Amino acid sequence: MIRDDAEALRTAAELAEKFRPGASGRDARRELPCAELDRLTATGLLAVTVPAEHGGADVSAVTLAEVFRLLASADASLAQIPQSHFAYVNVLRQQGSPQQRAFFFAEVLAGRRFGNAQSEAGTKHLQDIRTRLVAAGAGSYRLTGVKNYSTGALFAHWIPVLARADDDLLHVAYVPADAPGLTATDDWDGMGQRTTASGTVELADVEVPAAHVVPHHLTFTGPQLHGALAQLLHAAIDVGIAAGALAEAVGFVRTRSRPWFESGYDTAAEDPLLIQRFGELELRHRAAEALLATAARTVDAARADLDDDSAAEASIAVAAAKAYAGSAALEIADALFEVSGTRAALDSLNLHRHWRDARTHTLHDPARWKIQHLGRYVLNGTRPPRHGLL
């Protein structure tokens, strides 16, 4: 059990250092981090957002964002796996009944992991959810559909499934991973975040008791932080990728790069042009970290005093952090090769994993729409929409 924010941060930093040495090899071999995820779970870190009244540490958004940043700086795939876990713990905080919160928070405290079965391929758009939750009588439902990009599902004890009920409103059904009719397939073949096992979940007439179904649609009828918190963790992963790539570039240039012959210096690290470029990259990195920290503080402030204005401020702050972090991660991961030289391109070194992870992760949702909402907010005072992606 982790008892407070300070312990959560110490634990995350220690785990990051343990996970870092093997991250490149796991990526290159596409070796799923089962042992590492079990080690992460055993520390209690996945239970740190359980409310205090249920026995959890109930850490701040500032702490949670830093936990994800630290883990992603070591292994962006491993950090991605529990992102949905925390999002669906938060769903229970928002709309779970007292009985649901008591049951599922006890499960989380006991080391049970949540995955996700949310997105669907081939539909009209992201919110065109076709998985159906049909009332079956006697206090139960039947669940049918196919989910894609189901990060965490293969490692989960419970798989939260986003579905539409008979009234066409969104619900989340918490389904045991071994439920009859549920199949999780590791068919993810993305170029980046290779070891997330973000594959397919198929649901064939899966029985779900009503006690495990949460009315998620109610979350968006008033001011909410569901989207802000979920996106904050995505932003933290991007900032972590940027940090990992920059550290890799620093280590490579210090120890392996040769100076350009025109510089007149004995080492690449003395080259004033490289020094200038590293200064620019560090500036990008620091700005991304600062925006992330600001966004996390804004989420915490809104949680303490939630209304339409504070919720909007939180969503806008997170949108700014996410849009900036994505571009910073891509630039720094690309510049790793620019500053390191030809040898850095060797496939055997696998330095391209940072760019592949950044490019893959930043495709979750378009930064251009976040920037649109920023512009509307600052120019016309238009609050961002309540759709869970801001």
XYZ file of C-alpha atoms in Angstrom:
390
model
C 0.000 0.000 0.000
C 1.191 3.483 -0.897
C 0.054 5.966 1.720
C 0.748 9.423 0.301
C 1.972 11.512 -2.616
C 5.617 11.487 -1.572
C 5.688 7.698 -1.410
C 4.000 7.472 -4.819
C 6.662 9.687 -6.376
C 9.539 7.784 -4.758
C 8.083 4.492 -5.922
C 7.605 5.715 -9.494
C 11.154 7.057 -9.661
C 12.570 3.755 -8.356
C 10.505 1.720 -10.823
C 11.545 3.938 -13.736
C 15.200 3.263 -12.990
C 14.550 -0.474 -12.796
C 12.529 -0.547 -16.030
C 14.827 1.693 -18.093
C 17.667 -0.787 -18.865
C 15.376 -3.387 -20.412
C 13.058 -1.050 -22.321
C 14.944 -1.084 -25.632
C 15.264 -4.867 -25.663
C 11.578 -5.384 -24.869
C 10.664 -3.054 -27.718
C 13.048 -4.660 -30.205
C 11.851 -8.174 -29.411
C 8.258 -7.100 -28.842
C 8.436 -8.757 -25.464
C 5.347 -7.922 -23.427
C 6.248 -6.432 -20.018
C 4.235 -8.915 -17.951
C 6.797 -9.205 -15.152
C 7.354 -5.447 -15.078
C 3.624 -4.765 -14.897
C 3.258 -7.257 -12.056
C 6.105 -5.503 -10.261
C 4.405 -2.140 -10.813
C 1.126 -3.513 -9.490
C 2.766 -5.086 -6.436
C 4.017 -1.688 -5.254
C 0.450 -0.431 -4.903
C 1.045 2.350 -7.411
C -2.071 1.461 -9.432
C -4.262 2.111 -6.390
C -3.051 5.621 -5.553
C -6.195 7.385 -6.825
C -8.593 5.307 -4.737
C -10.387 7.804 -2.441
C -9.151 8.079 1.112
C -12.508 7.009 2.538
C -12.029 3.682 0.749
C -8.469 3.219 2.010
C -6.498 4.741 -0.870
C -3.873 7.453 -0.976
C -6.082 9.691 -3.174
C -3.032 11.444 -4.623
C -3.212 14.751 -6.452
C -3.313 15.171 -10.209
C 0.131 16.786 -9.915
C 1.501 13.584 -8.410
C -0.284 11.284 -10.852
C 1.013 13.228 -13.852
C 4.554 13.054 -12.503
C 4.205 9.297 -11.926
C 3.302 8.831 -15.587
C 6.046 11.188 -16.765
C 8.658 9.249 -14.820
C 7.484 5.866 -16.086
C 7.244 7.075 -19.703
C 10.753 8.519 -19.579
C 11.924 4.931 -19.026
C 9.436 2.915 -21.115
C 6.626 4.623 -23.014
C 4.819 1.351 -23.692
C 4.788 0.332 -20.057
C 3.526 3.779 -19.028
C 0.721 3.609 -21.585
C -0.726 0.332 -20.273
C -2.241 1.705 -16.991
C -3.535 4.972 -18.486
C -7.002 3.500 -19.020
C -6.870 1.856 -15.599
C -6.804 5.275 -13.951
C -9.414 6.684 -16.341
C -11.858 3.950 -15.377
C -11.113 4.241 -11.671
C -12.170 7.843 -12.183
C -15.403 6.767 -13.926
C -16.326 4.936 -10.729
C -15.498 7.997 -8.652
C -17.826 10.085 -10.784
C -20.826 7.850 -11.432
C -20.418 4.609 -9.508
C -23.002 3.849 -6.855
C -21.796 3.539 -3.244
C -21.942 -0.234 -3.610
C -20.002 -0.168 -6.898
C -17.332 2.109 -5.485
C -16.922 -0.073 -2.392
C -16.600 -3.261 -4.453
C -14.356 -2.047 -7.260
C -12.095 0.134 -5.127
C -11.483 -2.912 -2.927
C -10.555 -4.814 -6.088
C -8.059 -2.102 -7.083
C -6.549 -2.023 -3.599
C -6.143 -5.802 -3.841
C -4.046 -5.439 -7.001
C -6.690 -5.962 -9.681
C -6.028 -4.093 -12.931
C -8.540 -2.403 -15.248
C -7.963 -2.547 -18.986
C -10.199 -0.928 -21.574
C -12.479 -1.800 -24.463
C -13.459 1.597 -25.738
C -12.524 2.428 -29.337
C -14.003 0.799 -32.425
C -12.569 0.642 -35.933
C -14.543 1.202 -39.121
C -17.250 3.380 -37.586
C -18.251 6.854 -38.759
C -16.221 8.622 -36.068
C -14.751 8.119 -32.594
C -18.043 8.519 -30.747
C -20.005 6.271 -33.089
C -20.070 3.442 -30.546
C -21.883 0.373 -31.867
C -21.271 -2.092 -29.065
C -24.663 -2.799 -27.502
C -25.679 -3.370 -23.904
C -29.104 -5.017 -24.032
C -31.276 -5.606 -20.972
C -31.720 -9.332 -20.418
C -34.051 -9.299 -17.429
C -33.432 -10.424 -13.861
C -30.993 -7.578 -13.244
C -28.554 -8.378 -16.039
C -27.453 -7.267 -19.499
C -25.991 -8.857 -22.609
C -22.988 -7.217 -24.243
C -22.096 -7.616 -27.926
C -19.488 -5.850 -30.064
C -15.880 -5.610 -31.209
C -13.351 -3.196 -29.716
C -9.978 -2.155 -31.115
C -6.890 -0.447 -29.651
C -7.774 -2.041 -26.308
C -4.631 -1.073 -24.394
C -4.321 -2.916 -21.117
C -7.017 -5.486 -21.826
C -4.592 -8.380 -22.224
C -3.091 -7.653 -18.791
C -6.359 -6.834 -17.024
C -8.459 -8.555 -14.404
C -11.438 -6.348 -15.304
C -12.142 -4.890 -18.742
C -14.360 -1.779 -18.740
C -16.408 -1.790 -21.950
C -17.928 1.382 -23.395
C -21.319 0.551 -24.892
C -24.708 2.005 -25.732
C -27.772 0.717 -23.913
C -31.325 0.394 -25.227
C -31.790 4.155 -24.740
C -28.658 4.775 -26.896
C -26.878 6.410 -23.949
C -23.282 5.547 -23.049
C -22.605 3.145 -20.204
C -19.478 1.402 -18.948
C -19.765 -2.296 -18.176
C -17.000 -3.713 -15.968
C -16.451 -7.260 -17.264
C -14.125 -9.915 -15.791
C -11.344 -10.703 -18.251
C -12.257 -14.392 -18.104
C -15.989 -13.882 -18.716
C -17.555 -16.408 -21.129
C -17.900 -14.842 -24.572
C -15.072 -12.311 -24.098
C -11.917 -12.762 -26.169
C -8.856 -10.494 -25.967
C -6.436 -10.907 -28.872
C -2.906 -9.529 -29.047
C -3.025 -8.420 -32.684
C -1.509 -4.958 -32.193
C 1.184 -4.324 -34.817
C 1.819 -0.605 -34.404
C 5.241 0.747 -35.308
C 5.499 2.364 -31.872
C 4.458 1.485 -28.335
C 4.987 -2.055 -29.528
C 4.595 -3.781 -26.176
C 1.248 -2.313 -25.073
C -0.686 -5.289 -26.543
C -3.312 -2.781 -27.706
C -5.253 -5.411 -29.586
C -8.847 -6.473 -30.130
C -11.571 -7.376 -27.643
C -14.549 -9.328 -28.968
C -17.760 -9.601 -26.972
C -20.227 -12.291 -27.982
C -23.395 -12.108 -25.898
C -21.443 -11.567 -22.685
C -23.609 -11.551 -19.577
C -23.072 -8.581 -17.251
C -24.913 -8.037 -13.955
C -26.543 -4.631 -13.577
C -24.385 -4.087 -10.486
C -21.348 -3.850 -12.798
C -22.813 -1.255 -15.184
C -22.158 2.469 -14.669
C -24.178 5.253 -16.412
C -21.200 7.035 -17.961
C -23.383 9.455 -19.940
C -24.308 11.255 -16.716
C -20.692 12.369 -16.361
C -21.157 14.856 -19.188
C -24.421 16.441 -18.052
C -22.564 18.863 -15.774
C -19.058 20.183 -15.138
C -16.612 17.296 -15.209
C -12.909 16.436 -15.138
C -13.070 13.004 -16.765
C -11.554 14.198 -20.034
C -9.067 16.541 -18.391
C -7.638 13.819 -16.166
C -7.413 11.237 -18.959
C -5.749 13.720 -21.308
C -3.401 14.914 -18.561
C -1.968 11.395 -18.363
C -1.553 11.291 -22.137
C 0.317 14.614 -21.945
C 2.520 13.223 -19.190
C 3.440 10.257 -21.379
C 4.488 12.617 -24.185
C 6.591 14.709 -21.801
C 8.165 11.496 -20.524
C 9.020 10.397 -24.060
C 10.648 13.794 -24.646
C 12.675 13.427 -21.450
C 13.793 9.914 -22.352
C 14.836 10.911 -25.863
C 16.758 13.951 -24.643
C 18.606 11.904 -22.024
C 19.485 9.344 -24.688
C 20.833 12.091 -26.961
C 22.928 13.583 -24.158
C 24.445 10.219 -23.291
C 25.184 9.384 -26.915
C 26.853 12.696 -27.761
C 28.938 12.637 -24.589
C 30.222 9.111 -25.086
C 29.930 8.024 -28.721
C 29.629 10.935 -31.161
C 32.664 12.256 -32.999
C 33.205 16.016 -33.355
C 32.717 17.551 -36.792
C 36.192 18.157 -38.207
C 35.576 21.891 -38.800
C 34.724 22.575 -35.163
C 38.309 22.345 -33.964
C 37.283 20.567 -30.761
C 38.337 17.187 -29.470
C 34.839 16.059 -28.461
C 31.364 16.499 -29.914
C 30.117 17.815 -26.561
C 32.366 20.879 -26.971
C 30.976 21.813 -30.391
C 29.237 25.216 -29.968
C 26.672 24.388 -32.654
C 25.678 21.201 -30.830
C 25.600 23.090 -27.544
C 23.206 25.586 -29.134
C 20.945 22.808 -30.399
C 20.884 21.071 -27.025
C 19.946 24.383 -25.438
C 16.989 24.675 -27.820
C 15.884 21.123 -27.078
C 16.182 21.607 -23.336
C 14.075 24.754 -23.654
C 11.349 22.744 -25.407
C 11.593 20.046 -22.753
C 11.356 22.495 -19.859
C 8.394 24.271 -21.440
C 6.574 20.957 -21.879
C 7.239 20.042 -18.245
C 6.037 23.462 -17.069
C 2.800 23.274 -19.065
C 2.181 19.773 -17.715
C 2.684 20.916 -14.125
C 0.418 23.927 -14.654
C -2.290 21.737 -16.158
C -2.092 19.276 -13.268
C -2.389 22.065 -10.693
C -5.398 23.441 -12.570
C -7.077 20.028 -12.485
C -6.464 19.818 -8.734
C -7.887 23.312 -8.229
C -10.992 22.411 -10.233
C -11.491 19.197 -8.278
C -11.466 21.228 -5.057
C -14.080 23.670 -6.364
C -15.806 22.253 -9.432
C -18.089 24.402 -11.541
C -18.431 25.267 -15.222
C -15.624 27.831 -15.079
C -13.097 25.718 -13.175
C -13.836 22.672 -15.341
C -13.290 24.766 -18.476
C -10.017 26.141 -17.108
C -8.815 22.612 -16.378
C -9.721 21.327 -19.846
C -8.042 24.292 -21.539
C -4.878 23.973 -19.449
C -4.648 20.261 -20.239
C -5.330 20.900 -23.937
C -2.421 23.358 -24.023
C -0.116 20.912 -22.252
C -1.085 18.021 -24.506
C -0.753 19.964 -27.766
C 2.665 21.287 -26.787
C 3.965 18.043 -25.306
C 3.176 16.085 -28.451
C 5.118 18.413 -30.719
C 7.997 18.621 -28.224
C 8.264 14.836 -27.994
C 8.341 14.500 -31.771
C 10.925 17.256 -32.228
C 13.261 15.986 -29.531
C 12.970 12.349 -30.613
C 13.765 13.382 -34.187
C 16.617 15.685 -33.122
C 18.239 12.761 -31.299
C 19.549 11.647 -34.713
C 20.448 15.155 -35.851
C 22.745 15.742 -32.879
C 24.104 12.199 -32.584
C 25.166 11.546 -36.155
C 25.052 8.631 -38.575
C 25.856 5.921 -36.054
C 22.640 6.711 -34.173
C 20.652 5.362 -37.117
C 21.901 1.811 -36.599
C 18.901 -0.421 -36.134
C 20.781 -2.433 -33.531
C 20.845 0.599 -31.219
C 17.053 1.001 -31.484
C 17.214 4.725 -30.776
C 14.312 5.200 -33.152
C 11.969 3.697 -30.564
C 11.571 7.146 -28.977
C 10.333 8.683 -32.231
C 8.160 5.663 -33.008
C 6.599 5.846 -29.555
C 6.030 9.602 -29.844
C 4.575 9.390 -33.335
C 2.242 6.552 -32.376
C 1.091 8.007 -29.083
C 0.431 11.500 -30.446
C -2.093 10.020 -32.889
C -4.602 9.350 -30.093
C -6.457 12.569 -30.853
C -5.602 15.581 -33.036
C -3.756 18.506 -31.475
C -5.318 20.811 -34.077
C -8.695 20.516 -32.342
C -7.172 21.285 -28.975
C -5.664 24.428 -30.463
C -9.073 25.322 -31.946
C -10.642 25.147 -28.494
C -7.809 27.222 -27.046
C -8.449 29.901 -29.656
C -12.205 29.916 -29.112
C -11.727 30.140 -25.375
C -9.228 32.991 -25.347
C -10.882 35.027 -28.122
C -14.577 34.529 -27.485
C -14.765 32.979 -24.030
C -16.288 29.797 -25.451
C -16.010 26.944 -22.978
C -14.725 23.655 -24.383
C -17.279 20.887 -25.007
C -17.966 18.127 -22.487
C -17.138 15.112 -24.603
C -14.391 13.554 -22.504
C -11.438 14.251 -24.805
C -10.488 17.625 -23.344
